[in-house]
Short mmCIF file of C-alpha atoms in Angstrom, two decimals:
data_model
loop_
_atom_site.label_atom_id
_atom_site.label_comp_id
_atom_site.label_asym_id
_atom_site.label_seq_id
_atom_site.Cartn_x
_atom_site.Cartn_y
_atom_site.Cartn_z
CA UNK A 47 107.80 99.24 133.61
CA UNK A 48 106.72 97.10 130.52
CA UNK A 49 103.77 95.20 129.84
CA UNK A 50 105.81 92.17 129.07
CA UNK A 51 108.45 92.58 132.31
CA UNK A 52 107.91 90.56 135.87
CA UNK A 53 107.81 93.89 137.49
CA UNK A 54 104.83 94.92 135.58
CA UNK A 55 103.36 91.42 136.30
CA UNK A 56 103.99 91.37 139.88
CA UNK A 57 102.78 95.25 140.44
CA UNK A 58 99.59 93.85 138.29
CA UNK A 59 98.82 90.97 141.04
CA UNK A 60 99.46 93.23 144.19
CA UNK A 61 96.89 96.04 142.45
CA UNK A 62 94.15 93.66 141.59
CA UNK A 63 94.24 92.15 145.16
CA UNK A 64 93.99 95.55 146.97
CA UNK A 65 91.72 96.55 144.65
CA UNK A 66 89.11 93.50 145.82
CA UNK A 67 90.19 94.06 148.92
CA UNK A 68 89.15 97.89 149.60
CA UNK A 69 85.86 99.39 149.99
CA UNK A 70 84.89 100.99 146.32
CA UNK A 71 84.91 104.39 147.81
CA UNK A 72 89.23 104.10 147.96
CA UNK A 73 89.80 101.92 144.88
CA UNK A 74 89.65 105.49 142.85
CA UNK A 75 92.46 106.20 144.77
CA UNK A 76 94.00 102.65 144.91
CA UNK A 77 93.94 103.15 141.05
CA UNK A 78 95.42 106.33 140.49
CA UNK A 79 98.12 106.14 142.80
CA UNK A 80 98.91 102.90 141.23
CA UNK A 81 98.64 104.75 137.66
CA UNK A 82 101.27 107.44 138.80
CA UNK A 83 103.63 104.78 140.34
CA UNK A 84 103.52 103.04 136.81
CA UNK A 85 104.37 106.17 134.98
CA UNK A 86 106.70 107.63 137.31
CA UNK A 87 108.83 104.42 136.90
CA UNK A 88 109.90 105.41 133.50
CA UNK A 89 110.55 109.16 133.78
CA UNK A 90 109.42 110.65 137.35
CA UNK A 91 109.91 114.50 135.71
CA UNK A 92 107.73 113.28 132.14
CA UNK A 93 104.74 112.76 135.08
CA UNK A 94 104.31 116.59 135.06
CA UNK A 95 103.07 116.88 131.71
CA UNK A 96 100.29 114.17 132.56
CA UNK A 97 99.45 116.54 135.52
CA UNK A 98 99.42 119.69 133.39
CA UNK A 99 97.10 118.05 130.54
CA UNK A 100 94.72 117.14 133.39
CA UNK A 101 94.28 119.90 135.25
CA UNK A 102 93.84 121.66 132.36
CA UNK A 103 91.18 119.91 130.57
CA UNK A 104 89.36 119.63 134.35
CA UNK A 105 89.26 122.80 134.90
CA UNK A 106 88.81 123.99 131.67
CA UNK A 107 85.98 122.23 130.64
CA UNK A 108 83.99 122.69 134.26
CA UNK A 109 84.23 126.77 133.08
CA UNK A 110 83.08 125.39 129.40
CA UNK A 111 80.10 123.97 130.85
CA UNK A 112 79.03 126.86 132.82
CA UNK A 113 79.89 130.07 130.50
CA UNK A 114 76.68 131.15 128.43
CA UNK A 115 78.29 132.91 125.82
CA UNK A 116 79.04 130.68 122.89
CA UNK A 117 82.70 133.08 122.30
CA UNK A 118 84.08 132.53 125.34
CA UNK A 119 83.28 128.87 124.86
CA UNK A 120 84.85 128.67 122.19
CA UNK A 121 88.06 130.66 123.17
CA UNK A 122 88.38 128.15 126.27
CA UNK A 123 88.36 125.23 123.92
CA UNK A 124 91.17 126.46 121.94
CA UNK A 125 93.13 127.44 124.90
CA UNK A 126 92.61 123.83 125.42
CA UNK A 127 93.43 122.50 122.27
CA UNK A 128 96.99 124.86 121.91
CA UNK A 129 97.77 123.68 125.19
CA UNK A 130 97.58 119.99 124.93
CA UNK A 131 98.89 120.24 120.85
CA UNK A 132 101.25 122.26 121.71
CA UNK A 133 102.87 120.08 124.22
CA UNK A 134 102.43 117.67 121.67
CA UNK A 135 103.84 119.04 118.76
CA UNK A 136 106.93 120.20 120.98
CA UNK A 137 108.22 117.27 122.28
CA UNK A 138 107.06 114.58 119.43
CA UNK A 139 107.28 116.99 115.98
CA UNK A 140 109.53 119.82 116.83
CA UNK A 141 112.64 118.08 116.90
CA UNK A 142 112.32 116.55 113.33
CA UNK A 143 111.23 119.61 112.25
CA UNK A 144 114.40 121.55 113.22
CA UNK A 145 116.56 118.96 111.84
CA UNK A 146 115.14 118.57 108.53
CA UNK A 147 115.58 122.62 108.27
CA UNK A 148 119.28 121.96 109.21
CA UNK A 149 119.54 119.54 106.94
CA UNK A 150 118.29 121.55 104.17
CA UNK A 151 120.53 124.43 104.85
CA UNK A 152 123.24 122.74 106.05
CA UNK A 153 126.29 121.62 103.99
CA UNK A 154 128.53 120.04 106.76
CA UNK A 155 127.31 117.58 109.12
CA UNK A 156 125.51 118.29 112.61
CA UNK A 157 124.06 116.98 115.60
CA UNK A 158 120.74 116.01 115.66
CA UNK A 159 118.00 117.96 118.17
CA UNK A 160 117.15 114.39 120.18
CA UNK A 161 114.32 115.55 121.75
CA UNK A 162 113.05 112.78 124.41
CA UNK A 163 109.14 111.38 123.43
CA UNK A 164 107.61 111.40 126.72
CA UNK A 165 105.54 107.47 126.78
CA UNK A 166 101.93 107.75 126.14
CA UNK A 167 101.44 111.46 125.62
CA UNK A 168 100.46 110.85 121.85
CA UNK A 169 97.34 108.76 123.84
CA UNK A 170 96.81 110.77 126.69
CA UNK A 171 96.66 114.23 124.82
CA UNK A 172 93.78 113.00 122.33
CA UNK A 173 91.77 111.38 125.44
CA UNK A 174 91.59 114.55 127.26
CA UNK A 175 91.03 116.33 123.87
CA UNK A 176 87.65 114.19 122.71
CA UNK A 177 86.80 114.80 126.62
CA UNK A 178 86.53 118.70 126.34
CA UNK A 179 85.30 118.91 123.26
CA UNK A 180 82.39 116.45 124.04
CA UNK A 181 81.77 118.86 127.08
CA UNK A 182 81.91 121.49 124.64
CA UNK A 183 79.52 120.15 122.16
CA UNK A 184 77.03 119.12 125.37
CA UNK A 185 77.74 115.52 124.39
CA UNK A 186 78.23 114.93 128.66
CA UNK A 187 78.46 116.63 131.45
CA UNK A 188 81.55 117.82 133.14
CA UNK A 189 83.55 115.96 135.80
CA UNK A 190 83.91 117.41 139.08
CA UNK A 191 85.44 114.84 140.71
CA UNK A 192 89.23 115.60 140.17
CA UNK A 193 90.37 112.08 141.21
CA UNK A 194 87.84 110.47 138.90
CA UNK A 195 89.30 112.76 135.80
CA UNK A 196 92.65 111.95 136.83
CA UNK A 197 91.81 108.53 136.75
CA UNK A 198 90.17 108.25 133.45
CA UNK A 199 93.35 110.83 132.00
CA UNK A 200 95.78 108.49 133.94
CA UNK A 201 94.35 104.66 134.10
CA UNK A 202 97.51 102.45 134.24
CA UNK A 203 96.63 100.05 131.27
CA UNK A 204 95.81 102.17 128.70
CA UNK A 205 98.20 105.32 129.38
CA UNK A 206 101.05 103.76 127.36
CA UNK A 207 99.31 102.46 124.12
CA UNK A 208 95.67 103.04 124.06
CA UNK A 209 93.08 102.66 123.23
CA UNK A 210 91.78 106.20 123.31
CA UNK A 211 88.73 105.75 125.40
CA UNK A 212 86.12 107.97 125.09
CA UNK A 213 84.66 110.08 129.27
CA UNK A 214 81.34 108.12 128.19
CA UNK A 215 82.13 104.89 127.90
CA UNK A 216 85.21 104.54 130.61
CA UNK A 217 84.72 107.45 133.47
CA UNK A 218 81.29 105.90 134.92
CA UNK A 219 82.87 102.30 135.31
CA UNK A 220 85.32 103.69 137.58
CA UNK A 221 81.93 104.87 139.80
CA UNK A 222 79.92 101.08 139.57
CA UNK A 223 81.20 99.29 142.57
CA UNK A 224 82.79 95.87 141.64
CA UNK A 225 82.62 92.27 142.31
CA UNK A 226 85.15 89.60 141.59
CA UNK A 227 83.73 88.37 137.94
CA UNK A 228 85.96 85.09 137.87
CA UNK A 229 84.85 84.56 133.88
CA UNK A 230 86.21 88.23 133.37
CA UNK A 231 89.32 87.52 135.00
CA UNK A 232 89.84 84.39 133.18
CA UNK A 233 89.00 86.10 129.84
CA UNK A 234 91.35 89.17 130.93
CA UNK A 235 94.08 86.60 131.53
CA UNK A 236 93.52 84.82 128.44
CA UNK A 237 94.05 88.05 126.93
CA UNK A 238 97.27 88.95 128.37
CA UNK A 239 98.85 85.67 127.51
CA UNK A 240 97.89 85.91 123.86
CA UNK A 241 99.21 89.27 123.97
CA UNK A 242 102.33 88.29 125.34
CA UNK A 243 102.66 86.02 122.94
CA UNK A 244 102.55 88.19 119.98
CA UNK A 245 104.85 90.53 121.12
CA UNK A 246 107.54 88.46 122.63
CA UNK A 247 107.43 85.08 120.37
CA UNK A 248 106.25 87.01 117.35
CA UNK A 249 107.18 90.39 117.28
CA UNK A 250 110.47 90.40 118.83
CA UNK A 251 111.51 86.90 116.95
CA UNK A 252 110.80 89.21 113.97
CA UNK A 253 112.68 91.77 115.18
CA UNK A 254 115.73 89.64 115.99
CA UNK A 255 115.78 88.20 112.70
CA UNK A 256 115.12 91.27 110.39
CA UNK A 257 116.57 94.29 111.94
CA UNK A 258 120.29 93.33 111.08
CA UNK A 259 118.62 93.20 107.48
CA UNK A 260 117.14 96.66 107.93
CA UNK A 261 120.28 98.18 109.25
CA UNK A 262 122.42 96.61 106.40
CA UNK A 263 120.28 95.31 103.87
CA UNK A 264 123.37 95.43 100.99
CA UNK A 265 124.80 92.87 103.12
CA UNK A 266 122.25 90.62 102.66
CA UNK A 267 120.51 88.36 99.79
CA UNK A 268 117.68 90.03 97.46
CA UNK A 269 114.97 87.54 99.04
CA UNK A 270 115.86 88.68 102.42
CA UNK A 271 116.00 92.21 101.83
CA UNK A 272 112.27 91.93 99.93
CA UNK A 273 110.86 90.65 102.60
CA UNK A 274 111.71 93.01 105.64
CA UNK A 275 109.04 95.56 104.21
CA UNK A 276 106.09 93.61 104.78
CA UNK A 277 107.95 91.70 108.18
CA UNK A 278 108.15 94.99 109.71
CA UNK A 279 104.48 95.91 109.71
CA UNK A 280 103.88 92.77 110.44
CA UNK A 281 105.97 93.09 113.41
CA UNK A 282 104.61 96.67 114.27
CA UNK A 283 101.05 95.04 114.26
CA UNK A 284 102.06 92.79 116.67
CA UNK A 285 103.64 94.82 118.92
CA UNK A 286 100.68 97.19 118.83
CA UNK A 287 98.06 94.53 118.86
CA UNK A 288 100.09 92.52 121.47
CA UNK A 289 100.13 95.75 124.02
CA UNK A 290 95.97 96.70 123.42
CA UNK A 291 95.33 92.95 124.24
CA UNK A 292 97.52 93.41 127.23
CA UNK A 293 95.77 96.54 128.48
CA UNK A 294 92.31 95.23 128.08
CA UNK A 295 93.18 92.07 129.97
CA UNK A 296 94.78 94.16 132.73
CA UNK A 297 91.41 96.25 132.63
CA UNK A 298 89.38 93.14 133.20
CA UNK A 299 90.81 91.91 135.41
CA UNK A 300 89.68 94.98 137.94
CA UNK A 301 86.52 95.16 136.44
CA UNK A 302 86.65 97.29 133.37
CA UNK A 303 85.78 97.21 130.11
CA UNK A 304 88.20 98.80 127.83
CA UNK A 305 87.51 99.15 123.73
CA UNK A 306 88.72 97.17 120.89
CA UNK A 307 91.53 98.68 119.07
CA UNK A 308 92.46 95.87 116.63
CA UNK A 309 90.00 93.90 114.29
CA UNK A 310 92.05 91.55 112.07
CA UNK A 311 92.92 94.18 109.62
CA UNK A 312 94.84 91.77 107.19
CA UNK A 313 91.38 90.86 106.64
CA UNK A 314 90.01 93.98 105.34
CA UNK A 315 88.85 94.12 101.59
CA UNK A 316 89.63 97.79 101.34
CA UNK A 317 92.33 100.35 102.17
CA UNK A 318 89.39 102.54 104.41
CA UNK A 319 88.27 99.17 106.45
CA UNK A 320 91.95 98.48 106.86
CA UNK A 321 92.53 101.50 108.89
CA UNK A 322 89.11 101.28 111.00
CA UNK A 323 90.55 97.62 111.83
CA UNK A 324 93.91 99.35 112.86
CA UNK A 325 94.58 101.30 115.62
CA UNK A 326 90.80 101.47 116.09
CA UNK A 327 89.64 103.94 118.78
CA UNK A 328 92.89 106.50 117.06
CA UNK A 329 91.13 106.03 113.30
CA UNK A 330 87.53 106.27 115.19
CA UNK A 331 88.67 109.65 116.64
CA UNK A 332 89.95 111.56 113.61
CA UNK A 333 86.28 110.57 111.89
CA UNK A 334 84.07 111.77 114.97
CA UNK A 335 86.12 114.72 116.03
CA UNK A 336 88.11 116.07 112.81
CA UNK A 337 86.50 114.07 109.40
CA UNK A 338 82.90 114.83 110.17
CA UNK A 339 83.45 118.35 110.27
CA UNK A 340 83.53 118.35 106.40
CA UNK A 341 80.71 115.84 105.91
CA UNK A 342 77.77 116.76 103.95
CA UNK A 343 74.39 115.36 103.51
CA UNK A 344 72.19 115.55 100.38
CA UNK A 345 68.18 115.81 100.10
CA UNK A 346 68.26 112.09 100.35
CA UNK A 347 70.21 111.85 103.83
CA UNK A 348 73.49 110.58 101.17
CA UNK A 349 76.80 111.52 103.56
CA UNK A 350 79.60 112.95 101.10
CA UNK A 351 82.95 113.74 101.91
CA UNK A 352 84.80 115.86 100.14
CA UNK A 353 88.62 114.97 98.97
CA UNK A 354 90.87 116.93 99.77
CA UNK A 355 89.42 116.45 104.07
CA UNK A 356 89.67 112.80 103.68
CA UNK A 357 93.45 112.93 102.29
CA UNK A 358 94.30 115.50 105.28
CA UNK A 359 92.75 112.95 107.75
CA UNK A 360 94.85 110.27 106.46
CA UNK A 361 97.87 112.39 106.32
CA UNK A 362 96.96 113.59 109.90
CA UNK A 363 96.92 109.81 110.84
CA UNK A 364 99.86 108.64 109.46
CA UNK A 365 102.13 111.52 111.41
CA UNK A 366 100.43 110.80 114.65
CA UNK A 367 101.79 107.04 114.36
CA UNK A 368 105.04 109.13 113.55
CA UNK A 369 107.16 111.70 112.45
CA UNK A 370 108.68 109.55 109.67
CA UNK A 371 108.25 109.86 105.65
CA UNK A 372 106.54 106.23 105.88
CA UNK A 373 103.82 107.22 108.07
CA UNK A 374 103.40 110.00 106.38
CA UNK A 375 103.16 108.06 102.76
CA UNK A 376 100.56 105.58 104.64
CA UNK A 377 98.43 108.11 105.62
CA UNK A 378 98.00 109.89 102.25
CA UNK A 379 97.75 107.37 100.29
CA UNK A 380 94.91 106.15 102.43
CA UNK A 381 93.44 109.15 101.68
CA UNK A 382 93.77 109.01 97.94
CA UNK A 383 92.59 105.20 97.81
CA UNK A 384 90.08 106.12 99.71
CA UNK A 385 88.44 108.64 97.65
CA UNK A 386 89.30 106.29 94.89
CA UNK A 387 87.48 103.46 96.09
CA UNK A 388 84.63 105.70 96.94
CA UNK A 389 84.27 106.58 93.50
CA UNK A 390 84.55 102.68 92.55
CA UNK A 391 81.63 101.74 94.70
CA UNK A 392 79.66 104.20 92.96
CA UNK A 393 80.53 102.87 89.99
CA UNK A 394 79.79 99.19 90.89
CA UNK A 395 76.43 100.75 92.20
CA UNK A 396 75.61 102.13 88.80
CA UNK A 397 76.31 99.64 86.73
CA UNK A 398 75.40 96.71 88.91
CA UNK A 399 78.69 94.99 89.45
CA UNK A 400 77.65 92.74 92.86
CA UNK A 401 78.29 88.87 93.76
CA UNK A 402 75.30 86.76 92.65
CA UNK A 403 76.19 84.33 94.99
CA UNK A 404 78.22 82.91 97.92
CA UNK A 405 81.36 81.90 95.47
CA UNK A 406 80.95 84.90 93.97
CA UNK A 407 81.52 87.14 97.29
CA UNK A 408 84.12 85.02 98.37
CA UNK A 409 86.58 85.53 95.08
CA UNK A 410 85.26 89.79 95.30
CA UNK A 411 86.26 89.68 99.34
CA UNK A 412 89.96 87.79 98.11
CA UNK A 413 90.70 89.98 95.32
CA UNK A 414 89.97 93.11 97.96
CA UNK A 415 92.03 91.81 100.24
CA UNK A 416 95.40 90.76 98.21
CA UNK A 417 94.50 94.41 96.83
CA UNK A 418 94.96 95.82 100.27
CA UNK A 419 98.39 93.65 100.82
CA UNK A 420 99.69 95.11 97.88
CA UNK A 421 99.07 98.44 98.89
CA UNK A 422 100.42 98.01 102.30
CA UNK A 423 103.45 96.08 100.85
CA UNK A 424 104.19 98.75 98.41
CA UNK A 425 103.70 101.48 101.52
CA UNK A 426 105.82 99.57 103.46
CA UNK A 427 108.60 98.84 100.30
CA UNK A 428 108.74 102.46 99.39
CA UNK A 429 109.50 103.51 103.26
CA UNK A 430 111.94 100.95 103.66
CA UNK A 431 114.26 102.37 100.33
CA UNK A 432 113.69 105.75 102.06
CA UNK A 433 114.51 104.81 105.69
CA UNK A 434 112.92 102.77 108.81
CA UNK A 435 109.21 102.63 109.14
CA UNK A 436 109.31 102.87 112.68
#
């Protein structure tokens, strides 16, 4: 069931009206049985693996909260963590993996491993993640209300494609009872049409026109063929941007308040603001749950980061968007700029390179950001000669 299908729309009217309809003490239920019903009506089997990731985390971190000894603690996060990565890494990793060995090694030609990407489990597994961990670290409390945690695991509009919401933010709005909040609805309506917009008018027009050109581009002219690069991340913004504009209309339109996960990130005047303005709550979680790990602070309270962390984040990034060589040469060389342009501020610092005026900042904010569409085009470029980005 697609965001951008009539089933999905008529499934989306029939939930909000129960959901108004029932006392708050059922719409928990109303919800999650609606969330299930959504997933199950891709892959009924793939909904076992959602089940699995919950009850582990639930459980899991309700014996995290209560054990004393900081060991065993720690050993029931990990069991945690292997769990949900492993189910991870086996169903969206392992298969590339095996076939790029066989590839190696091989001399004749084979059949690929095609191992099937269950939807959402890329999302799912890093929501439960930052929910244990933030038990572990004392950050909140832990559920005990299974149908809640399945809930916040499972919610229907952001299973699929994010955003990664944080227990603190989205698990008590599930507990506030609700009134119909016409100006949210309208807004969360608004939302959805915009969204379907860019992904049907925009994103698949783009699609239509430039995949024959991807598939074949020595059938094609050279202008044609140069611009496919930067049409396809154009393309996968608006596909991405078009479904998290979906979601958090859907979400309003019951009542909740889901995050922002795209900030105009054409806009940015740096390679580091361009990935906190993309994919937002997936670039906010590798900085508050793996980044600041290697963070240091000096005697005057200056954070530093260290290089080689920051270039493993954005490698880490990349492959969770994918398993594909242009991911991964996104994600490092975000990493590299980054510490690059770290380095430049300092420099600008030290020898007082700033706008004196409005004109000034203006021409410094264009020149940083055609310097971040040249780096995105040439990303993009390079992947393309080396195969699809997506």
């Amino acid at each position: 069931m697609q965001f951008h299908s009539f089933e999905y729309a008529v499934f989306l009217v029939l939930i909000v009206i129960s959901y108004y309809l029932i006392p708050h003490r059922f719409r928990w239920g109303l919800l999650l049985a609606a969330s299930y019903i959504f997933y199950g009506a891709w892959r009924i089997d793939f909904l076992l693996l959602l089940v699995i990731s919950t009850l582990t985390d639930f459980i899991l971190s309700i014996f995290i909260e209560k054990e004393k000894s900081a060991y065993i603690r720690k050993v029931l996060l990990i069991v945690s963590l292997s769990i949900n990565l492993g189910l991870l890494f086996i169903f969206k990793y392992i298969g590339v993996i095996i076939n790029f060995i066989i590839g190696i090694i091989s001399f004749e030609n084979f059949s690929e491993i095609d191992i099937i990407l269950p939807l959402g489990i890329s999302f799912y597994t890093f929501q439960t993640i930052s929910y244990t961990v933030d038990v572990y670290r004392k950050r909140i409390p832990a559920e005990k209300h299974i149908g809640y945690y399945a809930l916040y695991v499972a919610f229907f509009p952001q299973l699929l494609a994010g955003p990664i919401e944080r227990a603190s933010m989205l698990l008590k709005q599930f507990k506030i009872p609700k009134k119909i909040n016409f100006t949210g609805i309208k807004i969360g309506y608004g939302l959805i049409l915009f969204g379907l917009f860019k992904k049907i008018v925009i994103a698949d027009s783009i699609d239509e026109y430039f995949d024959p050109i991807r598939l074949n581009p020595q059938t094609y002219n050279a202008f044609d063929v140069f611009l496919a690069a930067p049409a396809t991340i154009y393309q996968y913004y608006c596909d991405l941007s078009g479904y998290a504009d979906i979601a958090i209309g859907s979400a309003l339109l019951l009542g909740i308040q889901l995050s922002q996960n795209f900030d105009r990130p054409f806009a940015a005047t740096s390679t580091r603001k361009f990935w906190y303005k993309w994919h937002i709550t997936v670039t906010s979680w590798f900085r508050d749950y793996l980044l600041r790990q290697f963070t240091t602070k000096d005697k005057r309270s200056v954070t530093t980061i260290r290089p080689m962390p920051l270039i493993l984040t954005g490698l880490l990034i990349g492959l969770w968007h994918g398993a594909q060589l242009g991911w991964i040469i996104a994600g490092i060389s975000v990493g590299v700029l980054s510490i690059l342009e770290s380095r430049w501020i300092k420099w600008k610092v030290k020898y007082k390179i700033t706008p004196k005026n409005r004109f000034q900042r203006r021409i410094f904010d264009w020149i940083g950001r055609f310097y971040v569409w040249i780096i995105v085009f040439f990303c993009n470029r390079l992947s393309f000669n080396l195969g699809k980005f997506k």
